[in-house]
Coordinates of C-alpha atoms in Angstrom, one line a residue:
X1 CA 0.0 0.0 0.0
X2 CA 1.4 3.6 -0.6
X3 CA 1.9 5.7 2.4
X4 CA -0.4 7.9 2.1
X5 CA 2.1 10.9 3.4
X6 CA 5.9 11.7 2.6
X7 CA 8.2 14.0 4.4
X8 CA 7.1 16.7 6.1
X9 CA 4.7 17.7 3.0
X10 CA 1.5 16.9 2.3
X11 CA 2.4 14.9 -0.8
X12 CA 0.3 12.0 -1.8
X13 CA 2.0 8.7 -3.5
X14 CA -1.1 8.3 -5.7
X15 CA -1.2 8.3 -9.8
X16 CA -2.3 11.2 -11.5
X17 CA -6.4 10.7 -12.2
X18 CA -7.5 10.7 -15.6
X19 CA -11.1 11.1 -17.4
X20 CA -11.9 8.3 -19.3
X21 CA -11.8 8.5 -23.1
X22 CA -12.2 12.5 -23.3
X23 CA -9.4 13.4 -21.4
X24 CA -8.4 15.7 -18.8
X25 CA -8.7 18.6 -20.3
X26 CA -11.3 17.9 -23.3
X27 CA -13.7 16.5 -19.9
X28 CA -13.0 20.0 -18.0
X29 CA -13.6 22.6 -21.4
X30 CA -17.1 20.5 -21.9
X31 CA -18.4 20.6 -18.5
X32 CA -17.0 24.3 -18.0
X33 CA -18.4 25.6 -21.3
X34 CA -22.0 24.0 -20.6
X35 CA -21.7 25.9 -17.0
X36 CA -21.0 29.1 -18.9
X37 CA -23.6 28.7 -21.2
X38 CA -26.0 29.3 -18.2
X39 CA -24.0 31.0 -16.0
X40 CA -23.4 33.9 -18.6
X41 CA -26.8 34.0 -19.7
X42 CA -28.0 34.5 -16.2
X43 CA -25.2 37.1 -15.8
X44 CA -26.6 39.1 -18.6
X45 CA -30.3 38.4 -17.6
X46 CA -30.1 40.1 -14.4
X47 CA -29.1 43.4 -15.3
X48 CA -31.3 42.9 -18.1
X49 CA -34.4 42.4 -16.0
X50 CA -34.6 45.8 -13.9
X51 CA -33.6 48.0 -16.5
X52 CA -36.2 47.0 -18.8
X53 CA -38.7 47.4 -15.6
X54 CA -37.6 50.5 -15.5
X55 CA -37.6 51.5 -19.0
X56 CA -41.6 50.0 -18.6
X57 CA -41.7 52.1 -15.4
X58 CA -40.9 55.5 -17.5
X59 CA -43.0 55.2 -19.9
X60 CA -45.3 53.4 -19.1
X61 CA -44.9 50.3 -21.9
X62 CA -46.7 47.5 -19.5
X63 CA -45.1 45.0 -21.7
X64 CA -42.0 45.5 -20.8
X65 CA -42.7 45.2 -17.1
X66 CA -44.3 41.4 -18.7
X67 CA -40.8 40.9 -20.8
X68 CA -38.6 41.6 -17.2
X69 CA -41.1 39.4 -15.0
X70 CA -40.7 36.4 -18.2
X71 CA -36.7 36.7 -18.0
X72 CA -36.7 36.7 -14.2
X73 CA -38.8 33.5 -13.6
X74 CA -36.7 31.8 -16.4
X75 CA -33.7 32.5 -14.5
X76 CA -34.9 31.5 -11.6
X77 CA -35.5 27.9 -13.0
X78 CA -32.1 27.7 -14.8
X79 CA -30.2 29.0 -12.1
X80 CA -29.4 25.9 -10.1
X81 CA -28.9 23.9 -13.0
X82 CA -26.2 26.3 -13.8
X83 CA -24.7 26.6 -9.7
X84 CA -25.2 22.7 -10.6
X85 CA -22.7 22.2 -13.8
X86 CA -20.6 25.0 -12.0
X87 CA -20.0 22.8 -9.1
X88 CA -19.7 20.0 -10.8
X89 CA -17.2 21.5 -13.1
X90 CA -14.7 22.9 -10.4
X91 CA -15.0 19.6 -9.1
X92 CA -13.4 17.8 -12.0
X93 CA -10.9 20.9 -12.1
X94 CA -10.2 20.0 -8.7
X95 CA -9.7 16.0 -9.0
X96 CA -7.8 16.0 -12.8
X97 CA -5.6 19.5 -12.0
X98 CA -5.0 19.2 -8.5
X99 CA -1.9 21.2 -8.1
X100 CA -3.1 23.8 -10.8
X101 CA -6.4 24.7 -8.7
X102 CA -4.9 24.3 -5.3
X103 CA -2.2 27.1 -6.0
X104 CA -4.6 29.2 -8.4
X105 CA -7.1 29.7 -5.2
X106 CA -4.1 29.5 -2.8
X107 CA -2.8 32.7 -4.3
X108 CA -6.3 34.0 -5.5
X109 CA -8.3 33.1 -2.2
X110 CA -9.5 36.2 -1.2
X111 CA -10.9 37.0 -4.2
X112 CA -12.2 33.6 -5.0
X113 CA -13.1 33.5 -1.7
X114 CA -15.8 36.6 -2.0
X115 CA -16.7 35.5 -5.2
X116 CA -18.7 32.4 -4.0
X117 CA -20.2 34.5 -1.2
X118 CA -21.2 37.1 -3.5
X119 CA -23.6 34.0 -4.8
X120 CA -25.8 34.1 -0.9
X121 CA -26.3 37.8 -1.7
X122 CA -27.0 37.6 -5.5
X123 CA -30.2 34.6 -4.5
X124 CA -31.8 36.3 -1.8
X125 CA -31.9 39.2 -3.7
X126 CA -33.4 37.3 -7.0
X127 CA -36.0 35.7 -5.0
X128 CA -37.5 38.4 -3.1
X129 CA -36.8 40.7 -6.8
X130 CA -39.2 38.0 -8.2
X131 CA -41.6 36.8 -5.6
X132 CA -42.5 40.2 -4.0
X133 CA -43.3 41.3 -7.6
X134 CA -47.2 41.4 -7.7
X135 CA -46.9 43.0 -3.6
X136 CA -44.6 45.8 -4.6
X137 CA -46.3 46.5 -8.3
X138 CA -48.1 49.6 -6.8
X139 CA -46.8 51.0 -4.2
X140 CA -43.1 49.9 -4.1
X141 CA -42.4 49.6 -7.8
X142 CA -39.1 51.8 -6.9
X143 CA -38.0 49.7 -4.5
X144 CA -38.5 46.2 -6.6
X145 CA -36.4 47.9 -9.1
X146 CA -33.7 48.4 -6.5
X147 CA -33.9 45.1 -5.2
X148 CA -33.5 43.6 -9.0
X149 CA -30.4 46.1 -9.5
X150 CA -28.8 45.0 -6.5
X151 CA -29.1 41.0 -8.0
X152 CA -27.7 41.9 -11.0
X153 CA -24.8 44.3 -9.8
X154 CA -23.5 41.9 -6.9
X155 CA -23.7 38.8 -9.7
X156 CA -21.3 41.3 -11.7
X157 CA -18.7 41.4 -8.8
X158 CA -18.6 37.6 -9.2
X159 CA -17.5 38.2 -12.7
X160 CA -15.2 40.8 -11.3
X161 CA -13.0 38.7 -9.6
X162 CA -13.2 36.0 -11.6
X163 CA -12.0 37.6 -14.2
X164 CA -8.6 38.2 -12.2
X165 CA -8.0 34.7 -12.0
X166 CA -8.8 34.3 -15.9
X167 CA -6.6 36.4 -17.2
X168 CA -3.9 36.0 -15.0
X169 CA -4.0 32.7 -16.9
X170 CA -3.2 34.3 -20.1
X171 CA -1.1 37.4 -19.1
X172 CA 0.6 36.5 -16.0
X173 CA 1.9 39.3 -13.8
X174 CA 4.0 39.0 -11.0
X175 CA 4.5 39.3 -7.6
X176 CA 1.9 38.5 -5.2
X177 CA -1.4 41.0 -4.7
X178 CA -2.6 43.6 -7.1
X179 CA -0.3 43.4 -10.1
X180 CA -0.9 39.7 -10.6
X181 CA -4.8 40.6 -10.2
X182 CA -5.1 43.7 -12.3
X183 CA -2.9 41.9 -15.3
X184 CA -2.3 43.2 -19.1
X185 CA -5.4 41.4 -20.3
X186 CA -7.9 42.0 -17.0
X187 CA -9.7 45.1 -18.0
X188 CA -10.1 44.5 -21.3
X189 CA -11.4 41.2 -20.5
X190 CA -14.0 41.7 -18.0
X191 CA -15.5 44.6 -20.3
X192 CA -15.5 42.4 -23.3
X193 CA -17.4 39.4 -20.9
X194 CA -19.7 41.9 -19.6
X195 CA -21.2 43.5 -23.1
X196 CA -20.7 40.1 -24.4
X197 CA -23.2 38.5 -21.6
X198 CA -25.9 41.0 -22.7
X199 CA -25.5 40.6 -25.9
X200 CA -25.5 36.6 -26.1
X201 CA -28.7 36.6 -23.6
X202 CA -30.2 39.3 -25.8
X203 CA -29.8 37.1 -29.0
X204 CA -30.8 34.1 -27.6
X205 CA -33.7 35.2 -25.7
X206 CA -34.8 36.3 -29.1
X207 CA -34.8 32.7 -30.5
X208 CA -36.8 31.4 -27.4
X209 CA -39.6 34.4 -28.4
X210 CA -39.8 33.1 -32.0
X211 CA -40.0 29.4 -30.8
X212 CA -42.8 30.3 -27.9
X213 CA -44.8 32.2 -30.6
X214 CA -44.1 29.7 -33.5
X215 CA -47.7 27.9 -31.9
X216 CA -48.8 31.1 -30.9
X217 CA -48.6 33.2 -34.1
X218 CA -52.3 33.8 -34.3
X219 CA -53.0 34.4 -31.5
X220 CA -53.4 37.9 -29.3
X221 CA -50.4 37.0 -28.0
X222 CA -48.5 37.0 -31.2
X223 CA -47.8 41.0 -31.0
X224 CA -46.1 40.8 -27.6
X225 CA -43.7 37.8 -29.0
X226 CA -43.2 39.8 -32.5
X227 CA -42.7 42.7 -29.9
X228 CA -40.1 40.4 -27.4
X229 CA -37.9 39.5 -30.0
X230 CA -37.7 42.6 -32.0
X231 CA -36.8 44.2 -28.6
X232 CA -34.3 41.4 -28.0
X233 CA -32.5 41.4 -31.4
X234 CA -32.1 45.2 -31.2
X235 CA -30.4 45.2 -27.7
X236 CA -27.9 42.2 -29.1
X237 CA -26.9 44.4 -32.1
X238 CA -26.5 47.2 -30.0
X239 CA -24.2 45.0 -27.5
X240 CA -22.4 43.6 -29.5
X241 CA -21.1 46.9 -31.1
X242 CA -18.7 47.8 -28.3
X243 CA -18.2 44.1 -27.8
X244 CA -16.8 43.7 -31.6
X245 CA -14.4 47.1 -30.2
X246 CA -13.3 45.8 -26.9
X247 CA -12.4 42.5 -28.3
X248 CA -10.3 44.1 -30.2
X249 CA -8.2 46.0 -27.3
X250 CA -8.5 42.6 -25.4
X251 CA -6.7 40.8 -28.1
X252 CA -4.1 43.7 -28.3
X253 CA -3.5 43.7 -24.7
X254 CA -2.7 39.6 -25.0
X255 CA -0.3 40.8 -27.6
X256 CA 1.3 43.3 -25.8
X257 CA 1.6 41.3 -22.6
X258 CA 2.2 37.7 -24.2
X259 CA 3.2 37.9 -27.7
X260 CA 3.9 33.9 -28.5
X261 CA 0.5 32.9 -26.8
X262 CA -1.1 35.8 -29.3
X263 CA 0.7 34.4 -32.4
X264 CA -0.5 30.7 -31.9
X265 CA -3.8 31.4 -31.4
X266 CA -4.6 34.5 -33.8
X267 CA -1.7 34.2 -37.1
X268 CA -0.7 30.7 -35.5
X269 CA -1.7 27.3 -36.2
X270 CA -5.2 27.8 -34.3
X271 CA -5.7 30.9 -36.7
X272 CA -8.2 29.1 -38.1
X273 CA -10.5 29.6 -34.9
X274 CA -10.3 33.4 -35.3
X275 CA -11.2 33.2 -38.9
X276 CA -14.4 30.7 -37.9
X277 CA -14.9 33.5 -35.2
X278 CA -15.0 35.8 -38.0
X279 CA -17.9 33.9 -40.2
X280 CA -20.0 33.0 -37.5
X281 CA -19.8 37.0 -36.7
X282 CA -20.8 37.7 -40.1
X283 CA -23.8 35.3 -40.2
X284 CA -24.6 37.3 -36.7
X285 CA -24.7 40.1 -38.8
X286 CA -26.3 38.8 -41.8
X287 CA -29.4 37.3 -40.0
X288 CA -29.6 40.9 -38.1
X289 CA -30.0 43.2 -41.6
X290 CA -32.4 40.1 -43.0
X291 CA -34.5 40.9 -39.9
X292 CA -34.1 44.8 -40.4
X293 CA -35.4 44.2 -43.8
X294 CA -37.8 41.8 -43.1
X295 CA -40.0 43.7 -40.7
X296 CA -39.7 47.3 -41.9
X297 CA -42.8 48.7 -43.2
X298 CA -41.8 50.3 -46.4
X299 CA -39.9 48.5 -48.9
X300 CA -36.7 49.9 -50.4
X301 CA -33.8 49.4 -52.1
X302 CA -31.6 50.5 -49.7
X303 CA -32.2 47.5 -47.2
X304 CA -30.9 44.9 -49.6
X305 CA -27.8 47.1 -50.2
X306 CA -26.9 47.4 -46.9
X307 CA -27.4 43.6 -46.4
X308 CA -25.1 42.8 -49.6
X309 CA -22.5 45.0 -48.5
X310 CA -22.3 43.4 -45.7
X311 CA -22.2 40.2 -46.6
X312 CA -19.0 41.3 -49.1
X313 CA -17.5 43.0 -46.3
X314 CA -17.4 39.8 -43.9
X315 CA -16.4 37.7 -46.7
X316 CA -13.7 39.8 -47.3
X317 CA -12.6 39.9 -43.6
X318 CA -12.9 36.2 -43.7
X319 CA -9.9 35.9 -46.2
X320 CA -7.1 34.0 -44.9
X321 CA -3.9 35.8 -43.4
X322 CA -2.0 34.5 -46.6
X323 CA -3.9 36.5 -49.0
X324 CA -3.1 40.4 -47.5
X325 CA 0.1 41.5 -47.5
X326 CA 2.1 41.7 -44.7
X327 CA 1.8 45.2 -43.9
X328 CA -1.6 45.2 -44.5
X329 CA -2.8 42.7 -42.4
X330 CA -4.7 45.0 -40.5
X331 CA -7.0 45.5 -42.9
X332 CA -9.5 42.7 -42.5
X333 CA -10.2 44.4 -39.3
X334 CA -11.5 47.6 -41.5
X335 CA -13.8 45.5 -43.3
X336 CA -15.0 44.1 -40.5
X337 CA -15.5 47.6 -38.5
X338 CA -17.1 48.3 -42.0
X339 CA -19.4 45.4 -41.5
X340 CA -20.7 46.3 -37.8
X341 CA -21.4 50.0 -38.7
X342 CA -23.2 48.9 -42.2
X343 CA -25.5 47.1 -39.8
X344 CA -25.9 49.9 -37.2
X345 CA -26.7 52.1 -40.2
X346 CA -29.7 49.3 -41.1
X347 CA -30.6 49.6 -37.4
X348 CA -30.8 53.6 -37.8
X349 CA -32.9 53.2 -41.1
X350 CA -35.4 50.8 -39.1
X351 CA -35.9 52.8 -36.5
X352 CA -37.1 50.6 -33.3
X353 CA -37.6 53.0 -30.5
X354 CA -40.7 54.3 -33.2
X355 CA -43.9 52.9 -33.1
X356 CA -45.7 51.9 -35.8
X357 CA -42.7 51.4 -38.3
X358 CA -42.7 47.7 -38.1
X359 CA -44.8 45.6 -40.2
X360 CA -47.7 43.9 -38.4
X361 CA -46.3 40.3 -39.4
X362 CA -43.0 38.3 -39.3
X363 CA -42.7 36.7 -41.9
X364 CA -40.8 32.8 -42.5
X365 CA -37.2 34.8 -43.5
X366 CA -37.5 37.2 -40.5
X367 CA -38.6 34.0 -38.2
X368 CA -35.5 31.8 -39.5
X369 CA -32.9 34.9 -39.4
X370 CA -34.3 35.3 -35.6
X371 CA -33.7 31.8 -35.4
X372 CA -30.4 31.9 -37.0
X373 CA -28.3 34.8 -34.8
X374 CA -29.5 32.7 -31.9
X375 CA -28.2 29.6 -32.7
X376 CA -25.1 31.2 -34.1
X377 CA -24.5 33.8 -31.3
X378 CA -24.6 30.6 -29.1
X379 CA -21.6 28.5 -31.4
X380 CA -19.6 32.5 -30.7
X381 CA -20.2 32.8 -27.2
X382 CA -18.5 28.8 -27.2
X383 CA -15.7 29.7 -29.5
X384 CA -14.9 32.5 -27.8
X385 CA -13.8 30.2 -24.8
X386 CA -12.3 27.9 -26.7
X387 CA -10.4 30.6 -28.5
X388 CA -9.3 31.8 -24.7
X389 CA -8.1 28.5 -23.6
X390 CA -5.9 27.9 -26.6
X391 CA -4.6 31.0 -26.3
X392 CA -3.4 29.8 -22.5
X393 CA -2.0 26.6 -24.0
X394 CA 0.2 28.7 -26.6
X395 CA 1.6 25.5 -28.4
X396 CA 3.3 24.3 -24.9
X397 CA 0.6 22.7 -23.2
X398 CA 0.6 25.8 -20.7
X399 CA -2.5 25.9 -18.2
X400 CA -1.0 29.3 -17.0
X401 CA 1.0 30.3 -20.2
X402 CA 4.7 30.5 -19.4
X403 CA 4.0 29.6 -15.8
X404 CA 3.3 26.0 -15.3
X405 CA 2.0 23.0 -18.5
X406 CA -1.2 20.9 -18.5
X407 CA 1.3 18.0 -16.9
X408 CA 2.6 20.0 -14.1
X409 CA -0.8 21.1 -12.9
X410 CA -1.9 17.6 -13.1
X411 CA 0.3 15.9 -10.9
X412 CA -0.7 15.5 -7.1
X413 CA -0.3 19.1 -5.1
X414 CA 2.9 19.9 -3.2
X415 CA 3.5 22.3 -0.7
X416 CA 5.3 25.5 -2.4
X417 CA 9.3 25.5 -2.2
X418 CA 10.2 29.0 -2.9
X419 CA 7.2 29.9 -5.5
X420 CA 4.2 29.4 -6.7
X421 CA 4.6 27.4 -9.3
X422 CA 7.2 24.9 -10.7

């Protein structure tokens, strides 16, 4: 039998655990990405929620104070299957990359530690936001707003810290305390994740509208799911505008801060995840002007114009690296800027914060472009962390790139012997 202690250290004579047939790693990405799925939704969602009861507050539009209650109690079911796969998913972190996790939280463990107890604050507050709804309509409508603002701000500082321990994984700093928290890539980061939730929840809560009223399309309900995902497609677009921007910075600051983990994942051999990034952006954008055109009121030629260009632009910016000169590399990112404000310029022509410019109907197109950013904002939001990971790895098989590999932070933990890591 091994002895189950060696030295003075707490160092355990026991193989390294590994997950059947996926892997280590492939076992921790699924269960982690299925947790974020969820747990990013819900992150958007909450801020979501009591600023559209406000907005329905102001002026009065009941059906928004409807569209905040719908998103709430939906969030409220999903949220322990996603406190569930989150568990479940530091779990595996914890059994396949012992020594990884145990000295990530050992030198993040205040703020990892606040983190989860943000979670006790962030529940109560959901559950009295939702089930004191109907008592406080009349009354103490300020105060339910409040109460809703304070779930979706405190869920927010979870993402806040987080985020430390994230990037620090891609753009190590050094030292102990606030330079390895605040890294190159932290600020960037957490703005890019926090537009990014409310756009992704926006888009896909607009696919769930479409497929609730698929049955309902006749009915007097019909205008308020037309109306939902109208809303919700608008407020994606409009998200992902300084999402698209911010990326870009975040990107730049990887490069800065860690310029071989930047050139294997973006003009590496994983390029070609950045340029699939790139078309599943540009069928985002596509389905958006389809919808634009699709439910104005007045036809035009302009509508299709703007949709082509954009669909030349995001071809365009799909080209492989090989194709543009060196210096000019650059330039897909032009075309793609081009792309974004194309679509913001359809937005402006449709007009949504007008009444009565909308046709009465949604049509099949409009119902399957819906249906299409949804499904495709989903595949982006995933890619996204896949492109992050790989971008950690850098070639090496880093888990904390230049700091320790996938094999160090699988072998059994050891007590520190002058740092932090190996």
């Amino acid at each position: 039998m091994p002895a189950p202690l060696q030295g003075g250290g707490f160092s355990l004579n026991l193989p390294n655990v590994h997950f059947p047939v996926l892997g280590a790693m492939a076992w921790v990405g699924l269960i982690f990405l299925l947790h974020i799925i969820i747990a990013a939704w819900s992150m958007g969602v909450v801020i979501l929620a009591p600023t559209y009861e406000l907005i329905g507050k102001v002026t009065g539009d009941e059906r928004l104070d409807r569209y905040a209650r719908s998103l709430t109690k939906v969030n409220i079911r999903l949220f322990s299957l996603g406190a569930v796969l989150g568990s479940f998913a530091v779990f595996s972190l914890t059994g396949l990359y012992p020594n990884l996790f145990i000295r990530l939280v050992i030198l993040f463990f205040l703020p990892v530690l606040y983190a989860f107890l943000s979670w006790f604050v962030t529940i109560a507050a959901e559950l009295v936001y939702y089930y004191r709804w109907d008592a406080w309509a009349a009354a103490h409508k300020w105060r339910h707003i409040a109460v809703g603002y304070v779930a979706g701000i405190v869920e927010q500082s979870f993402l806040f810290f987080i985020v430390g321990l994230d990037s620090y994984m891609m753009t190590p700093g050094r030292g102990i305390g606030p330079g390895i928290f605040f890294n190159a890539s932290y600020w960037p980061e957490l703005l890019h994740r926090f537009v990014g939730n409310l756009s992704y929840a926006s888009f896909l809560i607009a696919l769930v509208m479409v497929v609730l009223g698929a049955r309902r399309w006749e009915s007097k309900d019909a205008p308020y799911y037309r109306w939902a995902a109208g809303l919700s497609m608008v407020v994606g677009f409009v998200m992902l505008l300084p999402q698209a921007v911010i990326g870009f910075v975040f990107a730049d600051s990887i490069r800065q801060a860690s310029p071989a983990a930047f050139a294997y994942s973006f003009t590496g051999p994983m390029d070609w995840m950045w340029i699939v990034q790139l078309g599943f952006l540009g069928i985002v954008l596509l389905g958006t002007n389809v919808y634009f055109g699709q439910t104005r009121t007045t036809r035009s030629a302009l509508g299709p114009l703007l949709t082509g260009a954009v669909v030349v632009c995001s071809v365009v910016a799909l080209l492989p690296e090989q194709l543009y000169p060196r210096p000019l590399f650059w330039v897909r990112y032009i075309f793609l800027g081009l792309s974004l404000l194309l679509t913001l310029a359809h937005c402006l022509i449709w007009r949504p914060w007008l009444r009565g410019v909308r046709r009465p109907d949604l049509n099949r197109l409009g119902r399957w472009s819906v249906g299409m950013v949804g499904i495709t904002a989903v595949l982006l939001f995933m890619l996204m962390g896949v492109i992050r990971e790989t971008t950690k790895g850098a070639g090496d098989g880093y888990a904390v790139y230049g700091e320790e590999t996938q094999s160090q932070g699988q072998n059994m933990f050891k007590a520190p012997d002058g740092g932090f890591f190996p």
